[in-house]
Coordinates of C-alpha atoms in Angstrom, one line a residue:
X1 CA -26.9 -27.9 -25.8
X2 CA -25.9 -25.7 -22.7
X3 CA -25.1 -22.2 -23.1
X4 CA -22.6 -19.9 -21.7
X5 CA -24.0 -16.9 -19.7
X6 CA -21.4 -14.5 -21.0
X7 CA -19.2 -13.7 -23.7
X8 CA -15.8 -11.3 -24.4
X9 CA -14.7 -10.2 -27.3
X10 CA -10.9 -9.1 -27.6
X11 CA -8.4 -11.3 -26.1
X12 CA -5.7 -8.9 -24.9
X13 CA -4.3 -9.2 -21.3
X14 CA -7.2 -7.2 -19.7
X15 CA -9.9 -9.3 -22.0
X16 CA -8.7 -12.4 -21.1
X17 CA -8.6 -11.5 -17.9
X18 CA -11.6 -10.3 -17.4
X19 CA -13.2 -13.5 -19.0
X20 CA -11.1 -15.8 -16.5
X21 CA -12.5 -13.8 -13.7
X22 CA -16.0 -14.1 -15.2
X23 CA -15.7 -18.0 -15.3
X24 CA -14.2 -18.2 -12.2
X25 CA -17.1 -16.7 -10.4
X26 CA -19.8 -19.3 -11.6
X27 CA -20.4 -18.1 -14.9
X28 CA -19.4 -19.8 -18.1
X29 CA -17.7 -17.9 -20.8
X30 CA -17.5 -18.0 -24.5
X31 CA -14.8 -15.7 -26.5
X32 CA -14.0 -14.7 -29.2
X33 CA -10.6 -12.9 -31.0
X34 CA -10.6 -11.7 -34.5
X35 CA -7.3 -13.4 -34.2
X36 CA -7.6 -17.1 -34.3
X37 CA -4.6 -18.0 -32.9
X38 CA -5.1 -15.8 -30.4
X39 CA -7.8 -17.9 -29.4
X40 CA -6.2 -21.2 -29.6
X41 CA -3.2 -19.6 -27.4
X42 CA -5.5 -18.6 -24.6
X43 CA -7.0 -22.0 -24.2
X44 CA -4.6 -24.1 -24.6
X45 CA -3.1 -22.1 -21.7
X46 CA -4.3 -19.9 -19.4
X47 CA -8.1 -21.2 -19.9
X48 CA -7.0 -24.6 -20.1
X49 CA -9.5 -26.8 -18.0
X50 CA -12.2 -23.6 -17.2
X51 CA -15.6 -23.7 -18.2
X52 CA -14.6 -21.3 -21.4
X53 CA -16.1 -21.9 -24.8
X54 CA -13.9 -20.6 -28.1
X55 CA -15.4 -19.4 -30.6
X56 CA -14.0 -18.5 -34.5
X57 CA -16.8 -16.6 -35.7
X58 CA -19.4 -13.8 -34.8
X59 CA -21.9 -16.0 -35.8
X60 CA -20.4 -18.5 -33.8
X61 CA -19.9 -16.6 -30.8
X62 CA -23.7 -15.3 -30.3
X63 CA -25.2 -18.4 -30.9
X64 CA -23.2 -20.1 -27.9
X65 CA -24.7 -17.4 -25.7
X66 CA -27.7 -17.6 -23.7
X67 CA -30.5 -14.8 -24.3
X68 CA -30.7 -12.0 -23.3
X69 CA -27.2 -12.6 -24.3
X70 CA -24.4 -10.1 -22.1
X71 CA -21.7 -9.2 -24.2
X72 CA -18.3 -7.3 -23.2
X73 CA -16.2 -5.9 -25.8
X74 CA -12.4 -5.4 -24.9
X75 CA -11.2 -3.9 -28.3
X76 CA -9.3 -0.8 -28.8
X77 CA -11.5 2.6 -28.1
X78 CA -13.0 4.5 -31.7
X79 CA -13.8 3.0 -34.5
X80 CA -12.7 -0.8 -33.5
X81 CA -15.8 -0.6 -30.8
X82 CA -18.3 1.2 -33.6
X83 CA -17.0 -1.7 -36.3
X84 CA -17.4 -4.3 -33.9
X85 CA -21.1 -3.4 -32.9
X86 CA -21.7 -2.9 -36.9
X87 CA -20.7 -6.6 -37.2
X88 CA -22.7 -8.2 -34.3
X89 CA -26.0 -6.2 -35.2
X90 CA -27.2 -8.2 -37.3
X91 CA -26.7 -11.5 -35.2
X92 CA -28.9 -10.1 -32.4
X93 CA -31.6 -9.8 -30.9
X94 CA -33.7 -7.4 -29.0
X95 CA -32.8 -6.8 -25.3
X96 CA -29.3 -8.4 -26.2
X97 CA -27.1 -6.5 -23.6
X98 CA -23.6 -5.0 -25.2
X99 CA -21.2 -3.5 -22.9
X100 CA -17.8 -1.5 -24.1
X101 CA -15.5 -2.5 -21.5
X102 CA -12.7 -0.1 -22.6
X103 CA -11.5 3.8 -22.5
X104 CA -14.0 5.2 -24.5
X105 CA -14.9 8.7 -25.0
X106 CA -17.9 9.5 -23.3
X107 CA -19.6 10.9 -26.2
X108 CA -18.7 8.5 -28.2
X109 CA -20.7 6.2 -26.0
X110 CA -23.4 8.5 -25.4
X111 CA -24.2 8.2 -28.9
X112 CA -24.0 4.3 -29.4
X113 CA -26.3 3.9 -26.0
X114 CA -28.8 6.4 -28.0
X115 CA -28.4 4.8 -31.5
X116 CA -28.7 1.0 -29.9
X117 CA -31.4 1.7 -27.1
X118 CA -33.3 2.8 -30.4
X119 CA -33.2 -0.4 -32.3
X120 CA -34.3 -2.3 -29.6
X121 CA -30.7 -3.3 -28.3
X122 CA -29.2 -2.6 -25.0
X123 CA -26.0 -0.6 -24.3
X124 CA -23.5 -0.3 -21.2
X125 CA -20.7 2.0 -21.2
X126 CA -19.0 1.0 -18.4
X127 CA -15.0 2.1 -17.2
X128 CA -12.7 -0.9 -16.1
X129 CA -9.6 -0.1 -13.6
X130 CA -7.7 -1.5 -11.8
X131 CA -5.2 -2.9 -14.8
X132 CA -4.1 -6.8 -15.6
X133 CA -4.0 -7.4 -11.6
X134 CA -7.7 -5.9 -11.1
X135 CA -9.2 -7.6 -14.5
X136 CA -8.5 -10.5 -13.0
X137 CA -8.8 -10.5 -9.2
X138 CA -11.7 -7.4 -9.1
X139 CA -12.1 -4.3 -10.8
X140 CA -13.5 -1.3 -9.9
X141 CA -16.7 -1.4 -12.5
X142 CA -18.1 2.1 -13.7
X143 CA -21.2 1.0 -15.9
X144 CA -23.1 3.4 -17.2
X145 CA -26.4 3.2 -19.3
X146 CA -29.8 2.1 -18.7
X147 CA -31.4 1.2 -15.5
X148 CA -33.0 -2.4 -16.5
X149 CA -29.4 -2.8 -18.7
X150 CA -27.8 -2.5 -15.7
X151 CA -30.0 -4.8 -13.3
X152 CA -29.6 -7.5 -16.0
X153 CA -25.7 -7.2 -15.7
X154 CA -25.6 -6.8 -11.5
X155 CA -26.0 -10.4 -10.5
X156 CA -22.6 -10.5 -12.6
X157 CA -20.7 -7.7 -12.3
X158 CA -21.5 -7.6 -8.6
X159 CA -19.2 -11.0 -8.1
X160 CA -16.5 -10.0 -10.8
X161 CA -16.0 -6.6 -8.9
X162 CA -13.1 -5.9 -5.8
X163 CA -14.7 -6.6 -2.7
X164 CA -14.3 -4.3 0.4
X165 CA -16.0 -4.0 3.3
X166 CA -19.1 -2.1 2.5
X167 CA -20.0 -4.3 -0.6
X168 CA -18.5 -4.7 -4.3
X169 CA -17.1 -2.1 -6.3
X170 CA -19.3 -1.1 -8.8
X171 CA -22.9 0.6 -8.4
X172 CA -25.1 2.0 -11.4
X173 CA -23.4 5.4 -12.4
X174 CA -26.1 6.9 -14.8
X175 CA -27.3 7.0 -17.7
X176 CA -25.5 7.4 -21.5
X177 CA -22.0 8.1 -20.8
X178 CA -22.1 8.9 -17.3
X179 CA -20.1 5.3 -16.8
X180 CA -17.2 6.4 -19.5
X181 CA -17.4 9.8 -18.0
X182 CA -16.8 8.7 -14.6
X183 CA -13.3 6.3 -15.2
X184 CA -12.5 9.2 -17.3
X185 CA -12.4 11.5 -14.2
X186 CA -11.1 9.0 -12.5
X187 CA -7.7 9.1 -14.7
X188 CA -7.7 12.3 -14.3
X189 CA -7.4 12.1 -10.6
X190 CA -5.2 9.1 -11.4
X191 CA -3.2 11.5 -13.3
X192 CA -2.4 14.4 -10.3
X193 CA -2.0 11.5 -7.5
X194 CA 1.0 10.2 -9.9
X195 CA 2.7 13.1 -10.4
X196 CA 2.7 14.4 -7.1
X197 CA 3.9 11.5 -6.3
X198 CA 6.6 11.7 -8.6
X199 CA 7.5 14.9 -7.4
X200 CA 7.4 14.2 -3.9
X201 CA 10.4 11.7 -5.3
X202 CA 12.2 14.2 -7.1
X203 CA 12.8 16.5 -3.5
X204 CA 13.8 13.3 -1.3
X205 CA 16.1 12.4 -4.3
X206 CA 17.4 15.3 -5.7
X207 CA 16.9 18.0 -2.8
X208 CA 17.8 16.3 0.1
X209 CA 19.9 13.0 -1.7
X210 CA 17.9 10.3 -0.3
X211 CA 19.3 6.9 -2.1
X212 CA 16.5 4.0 -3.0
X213 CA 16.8 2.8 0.3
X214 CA 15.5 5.3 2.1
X215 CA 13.0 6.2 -0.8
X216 CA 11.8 2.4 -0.5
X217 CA 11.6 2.8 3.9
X218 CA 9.9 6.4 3.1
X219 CA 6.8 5.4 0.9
X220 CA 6.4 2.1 3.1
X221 CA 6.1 4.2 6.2
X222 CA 4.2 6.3 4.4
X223 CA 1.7 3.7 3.4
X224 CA 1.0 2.6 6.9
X225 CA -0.2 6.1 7.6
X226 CA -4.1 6.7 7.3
X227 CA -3.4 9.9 5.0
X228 CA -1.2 8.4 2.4
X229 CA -2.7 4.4 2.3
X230 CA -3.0 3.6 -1.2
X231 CA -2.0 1.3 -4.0
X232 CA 0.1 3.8 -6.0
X233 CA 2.1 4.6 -2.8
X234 CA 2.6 0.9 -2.1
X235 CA 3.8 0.0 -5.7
X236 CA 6.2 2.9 -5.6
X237 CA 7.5 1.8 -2.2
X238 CA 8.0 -1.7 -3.9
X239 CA 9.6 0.6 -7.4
X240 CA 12.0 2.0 -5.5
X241 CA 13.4 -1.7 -3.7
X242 CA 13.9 -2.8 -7.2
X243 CA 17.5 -3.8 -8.5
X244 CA 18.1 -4.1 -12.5
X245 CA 19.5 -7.4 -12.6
X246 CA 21.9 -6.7 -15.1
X247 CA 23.9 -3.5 -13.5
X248 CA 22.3 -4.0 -9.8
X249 CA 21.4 0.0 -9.8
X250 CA 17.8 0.7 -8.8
X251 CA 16.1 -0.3 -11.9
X252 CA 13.8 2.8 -11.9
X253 CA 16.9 5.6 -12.2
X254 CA 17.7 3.5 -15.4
X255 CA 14.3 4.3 -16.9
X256 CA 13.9 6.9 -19.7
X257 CA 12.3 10.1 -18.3
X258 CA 9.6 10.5 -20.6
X259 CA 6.1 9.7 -19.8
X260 CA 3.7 8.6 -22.1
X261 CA -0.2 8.8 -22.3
X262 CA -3.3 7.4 -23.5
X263 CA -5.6 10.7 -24.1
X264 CA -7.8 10.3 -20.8
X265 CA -6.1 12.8 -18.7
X266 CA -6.3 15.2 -21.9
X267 CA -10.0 14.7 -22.2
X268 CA -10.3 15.5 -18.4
X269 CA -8.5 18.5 -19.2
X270 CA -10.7 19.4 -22.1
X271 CA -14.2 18.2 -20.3
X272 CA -13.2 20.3 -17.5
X273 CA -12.4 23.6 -19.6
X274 CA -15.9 23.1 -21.4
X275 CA -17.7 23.1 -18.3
X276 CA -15.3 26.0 -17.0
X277 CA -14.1 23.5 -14.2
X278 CA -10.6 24.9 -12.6
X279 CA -8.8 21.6 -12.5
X280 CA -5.2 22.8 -12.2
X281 CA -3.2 19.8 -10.6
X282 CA -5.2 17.4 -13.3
X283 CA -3.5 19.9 -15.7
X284 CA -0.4 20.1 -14.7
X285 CA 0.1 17.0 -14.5
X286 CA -1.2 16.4 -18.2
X287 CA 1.0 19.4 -19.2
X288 CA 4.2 17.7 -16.9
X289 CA 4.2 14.4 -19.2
X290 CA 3.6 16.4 -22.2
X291 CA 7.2 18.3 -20.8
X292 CA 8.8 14.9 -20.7
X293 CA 8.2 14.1 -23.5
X294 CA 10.5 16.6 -25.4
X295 CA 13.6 15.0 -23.8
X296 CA 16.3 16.1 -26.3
X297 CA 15.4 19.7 -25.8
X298 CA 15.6 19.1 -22.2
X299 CA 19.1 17.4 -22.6
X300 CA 20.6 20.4 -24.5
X301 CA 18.7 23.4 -22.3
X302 CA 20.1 21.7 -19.3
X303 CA 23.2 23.0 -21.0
X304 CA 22.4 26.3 -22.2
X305 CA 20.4 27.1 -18.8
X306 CA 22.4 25.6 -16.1
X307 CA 21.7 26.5 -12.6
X308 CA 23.6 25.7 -9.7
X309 CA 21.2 24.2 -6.8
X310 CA 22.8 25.6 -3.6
X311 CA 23.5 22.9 -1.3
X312 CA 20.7 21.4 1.2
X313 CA 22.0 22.3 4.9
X314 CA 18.1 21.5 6.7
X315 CA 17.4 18.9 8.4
X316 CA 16.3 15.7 6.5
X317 CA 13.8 14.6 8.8
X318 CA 11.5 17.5 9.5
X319 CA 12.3 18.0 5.4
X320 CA 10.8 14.1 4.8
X321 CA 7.9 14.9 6.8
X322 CA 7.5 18.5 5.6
X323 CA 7.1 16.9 1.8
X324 CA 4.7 14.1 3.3
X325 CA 2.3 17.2 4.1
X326 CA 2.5 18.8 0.7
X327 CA 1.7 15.7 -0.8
X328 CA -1.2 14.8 1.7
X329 CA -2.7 18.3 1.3
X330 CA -1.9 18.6 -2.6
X331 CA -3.7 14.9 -3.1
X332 CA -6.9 16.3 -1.2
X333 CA -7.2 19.1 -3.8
X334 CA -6.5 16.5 -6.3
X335 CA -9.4 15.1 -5.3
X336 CA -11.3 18.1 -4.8
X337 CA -11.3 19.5 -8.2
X338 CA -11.9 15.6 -9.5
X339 CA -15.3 15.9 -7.8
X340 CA -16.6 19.3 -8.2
X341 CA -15.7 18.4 -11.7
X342 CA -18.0 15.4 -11.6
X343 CA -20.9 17.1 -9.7
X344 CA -20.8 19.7 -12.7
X345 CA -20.9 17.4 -15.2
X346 CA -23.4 15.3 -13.7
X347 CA -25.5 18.9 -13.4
X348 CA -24.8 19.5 -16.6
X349 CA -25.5 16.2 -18.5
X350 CA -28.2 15.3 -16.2
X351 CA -26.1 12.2 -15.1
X352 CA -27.5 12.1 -11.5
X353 CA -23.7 11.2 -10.4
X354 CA -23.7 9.8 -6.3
X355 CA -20.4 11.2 -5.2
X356 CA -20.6 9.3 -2.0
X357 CA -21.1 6.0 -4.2
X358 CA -18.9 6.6 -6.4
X359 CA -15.8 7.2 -4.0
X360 CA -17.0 4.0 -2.4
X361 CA -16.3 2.0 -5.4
X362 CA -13.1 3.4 -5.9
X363 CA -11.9 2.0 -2.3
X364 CA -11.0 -1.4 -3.8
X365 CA -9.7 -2.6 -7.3
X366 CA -9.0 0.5 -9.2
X367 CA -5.6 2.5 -9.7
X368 CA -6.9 5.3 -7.3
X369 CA -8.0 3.1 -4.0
X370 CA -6.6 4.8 -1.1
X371 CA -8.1 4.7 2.3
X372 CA -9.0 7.8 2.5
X373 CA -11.9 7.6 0.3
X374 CA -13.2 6.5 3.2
X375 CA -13.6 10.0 4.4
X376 CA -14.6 11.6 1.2
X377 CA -17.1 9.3 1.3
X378 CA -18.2 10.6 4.4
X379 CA -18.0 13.9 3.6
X380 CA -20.6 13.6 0.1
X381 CA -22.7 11.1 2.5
X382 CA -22.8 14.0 5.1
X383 CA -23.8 16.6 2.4
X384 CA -24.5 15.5 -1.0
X385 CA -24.6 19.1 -2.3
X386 CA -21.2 19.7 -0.7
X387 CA -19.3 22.3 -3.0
X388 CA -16.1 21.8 -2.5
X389 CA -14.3 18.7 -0.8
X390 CA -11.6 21.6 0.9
X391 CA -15.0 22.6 2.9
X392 CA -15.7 19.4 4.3
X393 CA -14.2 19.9 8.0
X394 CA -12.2 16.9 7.9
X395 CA -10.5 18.5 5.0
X396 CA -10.7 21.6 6.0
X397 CA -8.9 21.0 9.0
X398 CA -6.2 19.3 7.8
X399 CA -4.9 21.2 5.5
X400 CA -5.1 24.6 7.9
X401 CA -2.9 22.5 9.9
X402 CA -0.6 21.1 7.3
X403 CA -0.2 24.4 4.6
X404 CA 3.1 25.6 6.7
X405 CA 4.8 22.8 6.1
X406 CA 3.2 22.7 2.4
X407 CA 4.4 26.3 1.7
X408 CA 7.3 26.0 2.8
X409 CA 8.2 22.8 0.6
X410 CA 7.2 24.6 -2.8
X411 CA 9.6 27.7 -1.5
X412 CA 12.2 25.5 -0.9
X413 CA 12.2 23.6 -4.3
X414 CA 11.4 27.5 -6.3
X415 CA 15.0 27.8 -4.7
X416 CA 16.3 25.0 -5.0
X417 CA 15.6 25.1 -9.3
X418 CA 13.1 22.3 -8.9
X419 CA 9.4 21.9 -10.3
X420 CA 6.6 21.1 -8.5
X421 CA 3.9 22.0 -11.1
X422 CA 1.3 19.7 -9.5
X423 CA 2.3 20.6 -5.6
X424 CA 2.0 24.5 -6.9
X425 CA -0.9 23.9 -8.5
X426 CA -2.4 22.7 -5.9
X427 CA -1.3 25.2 -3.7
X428 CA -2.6 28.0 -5.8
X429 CA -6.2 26.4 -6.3
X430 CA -6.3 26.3 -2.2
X431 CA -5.3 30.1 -2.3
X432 CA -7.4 31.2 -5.1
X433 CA -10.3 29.2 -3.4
X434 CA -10.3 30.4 -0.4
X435 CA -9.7 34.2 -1.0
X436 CA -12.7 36.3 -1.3
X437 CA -11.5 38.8 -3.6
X438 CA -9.4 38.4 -6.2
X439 CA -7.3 40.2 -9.3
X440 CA -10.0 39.8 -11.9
X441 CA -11.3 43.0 -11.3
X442 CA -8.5 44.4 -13.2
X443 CA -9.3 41.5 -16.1
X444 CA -12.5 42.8 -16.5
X445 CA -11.4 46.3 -16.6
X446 CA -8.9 45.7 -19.2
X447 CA -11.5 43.5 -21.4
X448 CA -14.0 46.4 -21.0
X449 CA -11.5 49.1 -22.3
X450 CA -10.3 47.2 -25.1
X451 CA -13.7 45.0 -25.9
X452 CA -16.1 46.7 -24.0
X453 CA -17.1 43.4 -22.5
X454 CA -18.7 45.5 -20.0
X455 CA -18.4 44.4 -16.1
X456 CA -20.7 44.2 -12.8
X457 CA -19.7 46.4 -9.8
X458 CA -19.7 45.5 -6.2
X459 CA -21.7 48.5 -4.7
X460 CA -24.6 48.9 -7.2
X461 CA -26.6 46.2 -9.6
X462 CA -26.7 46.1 -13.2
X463 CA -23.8 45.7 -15.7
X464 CA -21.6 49.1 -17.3
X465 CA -19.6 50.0 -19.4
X466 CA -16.7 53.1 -19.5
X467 CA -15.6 55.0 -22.0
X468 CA -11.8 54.8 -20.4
X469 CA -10.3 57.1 -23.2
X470 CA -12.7 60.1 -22.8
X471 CA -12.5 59.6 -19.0
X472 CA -9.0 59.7 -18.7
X473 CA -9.0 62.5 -21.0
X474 CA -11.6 64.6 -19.2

């Protein structure tokens, strides 16, 4: 009897997705849901007619596969994927392949990679995006583990990935949990790009009183440009052409104003703090959902704390094009604190991260492709010990250019009553980057008198300490 090449467990959209894609790039699937009707569902349906074998057992489902036998798990991250792997271990067989397709914490997977690799197993950790569209059509694949783990997986993972037009979208990321560490990241990025997008709305909208027309003609325009080309600016364009069918008012105005999360952009945040990594449009943007999310006190201080916008007398045009800047230059530092936070962390955990690469692979498939990854790509293949993305000169350039028109647009909405956490964010990492002195002087002063922390000086070596008491009274 034939055997199929690969096998998913968890048959949730992006699961059975991914096993359709699978299948429909040559290689035969078997699945399996803890759910049995699940199982019938999918394949009297959507795998109706593919080369897809069902299975209603573990015991089942790992003797249909070939050896080594390549396994993807799609269940929920914690202790689903730990129970899962408890349940299969003792079906397997050494240099049997598992890979944890979902949003797993990279230590988590950092320890199963170290605890499987030691009984003779093999483990992938490897980040999925691109959503229900992506699972199916091509992902952007972020597999992290072992080398010869990996090489057994690529003749796979190579068709199942997006396709662009320096090769698929997916590369060897590192070892342990490099791969979970990288998506991570990635929705942290994901994270700032959305909410400066959304605030970007909130100025055209509420500043200068653009309808969902214009909004729609805006973000298309803007997606033509070479700046702003990307998936999350073409789906809002599309958002904002949208009519509810019942009321025919722009659907998205009808949507609750609380935002909800899934705990990758927080791990971002914390990752980032541990390494003392200054991600502060990542974190605002955490901190902006979290905001949304206490909408009742929002209702009533909108009473108790009214302020009167004054009325928006510039000129709507240079305005539109003025908050197209913002966002462009906002979006690079975005990006920017994304990837020093990656080359940290692959310093750190000895990940050997390939920025270049990996902004390659995000080009196609995932939430984050844009074209210009293009040129950050550029920029890490240029210099792969490059710092700071804001010193690459394409970057560099453009945002000298473009900070007028950014400065101005955060003044304007400070006046106008409106937050831009993630625009000002981004504007203050730019300024605090860039300046070669700044007010931490007086920090350390202040931790030495009360702590004495101590502090270096600028005009002699060492490190002191000052009795500021007896020197003030002397």
């Amino acid at each position: 009897m034939s055997q199929q090449k690969f096998g998913v467990i968890g048959l949730a959209v992006m699961g059975e997705n991914l096993a359709l894609n699978v299948e429909r790039n040559g290689f035969p699937v078997a699945v399996y849901n803890r759910t049995e009707s699940k199982t019938q569902e999918f394949m009297a349906q959507r795998a109706a007619g593919r080369n897809v074998k069902p299975t209603y057992s573990l015991e089942e489902f790992v003797a249909s596969l070939e050896r080594p036998r390549r396994i993807l798990m799609m269940v929920k991250a914690g202790r689903a994927v730990d129970a899962v792997i408890d349940q299969l271990k003792p079906l397997l067989e050494s240099g049997d392949i598992l890979i944890d397709g979902g949003n797993s914490l990279y230590e988590d997977t950092k320890r199963r990679t170290e605890a499987l690799e030691g009984e003779g197993f093999r483990f992938i950790g490897m980040g999925v995006s691109g959503g229900e569209e992506g699972a199916l059509n091509g992902p952007s694949l972020m597999p992290g583990g072992t080398e010869e783990a990996y090489a057994a997986l690529a003749p796979i993972l190579n068709k199942v990935a997006a396709q662009v037009d320096d090769g698929p979208c997916v590369t060897y990321i590192g070892p342990g949990g490099a791969g979970h560490y990288v998506k991570m990241v990635h929705n942290g990025i994901e994270y700032g790009d959305m909410q400066l997008i959304a605030e970007a709305y909130d100025l055209l909208k509420t500043v200068a009183g653009l309808g969902h027309q214009d909004l729609h003609q805006i973000f298309t325009d803007w997606n033509q440009t070479e700046e702003l080309s990307s998936f999350l600016i073409e789906i809002t364009a599309q958002i904002f052409s949208y009519l509810d069918p019942g009321t025919q008012k722009p659907l998205v105005e009808l949507i609750l104003d609380a935002a909800g999360q899934k705990g990758t952009g927080r791990w971002t945040v914390i990752s980032a703090l541990e390494l003392g990594v200054s991600i502060p449009t990542i974190t605002a943007a955490v901190n902006a959902r979290i905001m949304s999310s206490y909408k009742q006190e929002r209702v009533q201080a909108a009473q108790k704390l009214a302020f009167s916008s004054p009325a928006f007398h510039g000129d709507r045009d240079e305005f539109v094009q003025q908050v197209r800047d913002a966002l462009y230059c906002s979006k690079i530092c975005s990006y920017a604190q994304g990837m020093a936070l990656l080359s940290t962390a692959s310093q750190t955990f000895d990940f050997h991260l390939n920025l270049a690469e990996i902004s390659r692979i995000w080009k196609g498939g995932c939430i984050i492709r844009a074209q210009f990854l293009d040129k950050i790509k550029a920029a890490f293949q240029t210099n792969p010990q490059l710092a700071n993305l804001l010193l690459a000169d394409e970057f560099r350039q453009t945002i000298l250019d473009k900070q007028e028109a950014w400065r101005k647009v955060i003044a304007h909405a400070a006046y106008q009553g409106i937050s831009v956490p993630a625009f000002s964010a981004s504007l203050d990492y730019f300024d605090s980057y860039r300046r070669d002195r700044l007010p931490q002087n007086l920090t350390q002063a202040q931790r030495d008198f009360f702590g004495a922390h101590t502090y270096e000086r600028i005009d002699q070596p060492g490190t002191f300490h000052t009795e500021w008491v007896k020197v003030n009274e002397a």
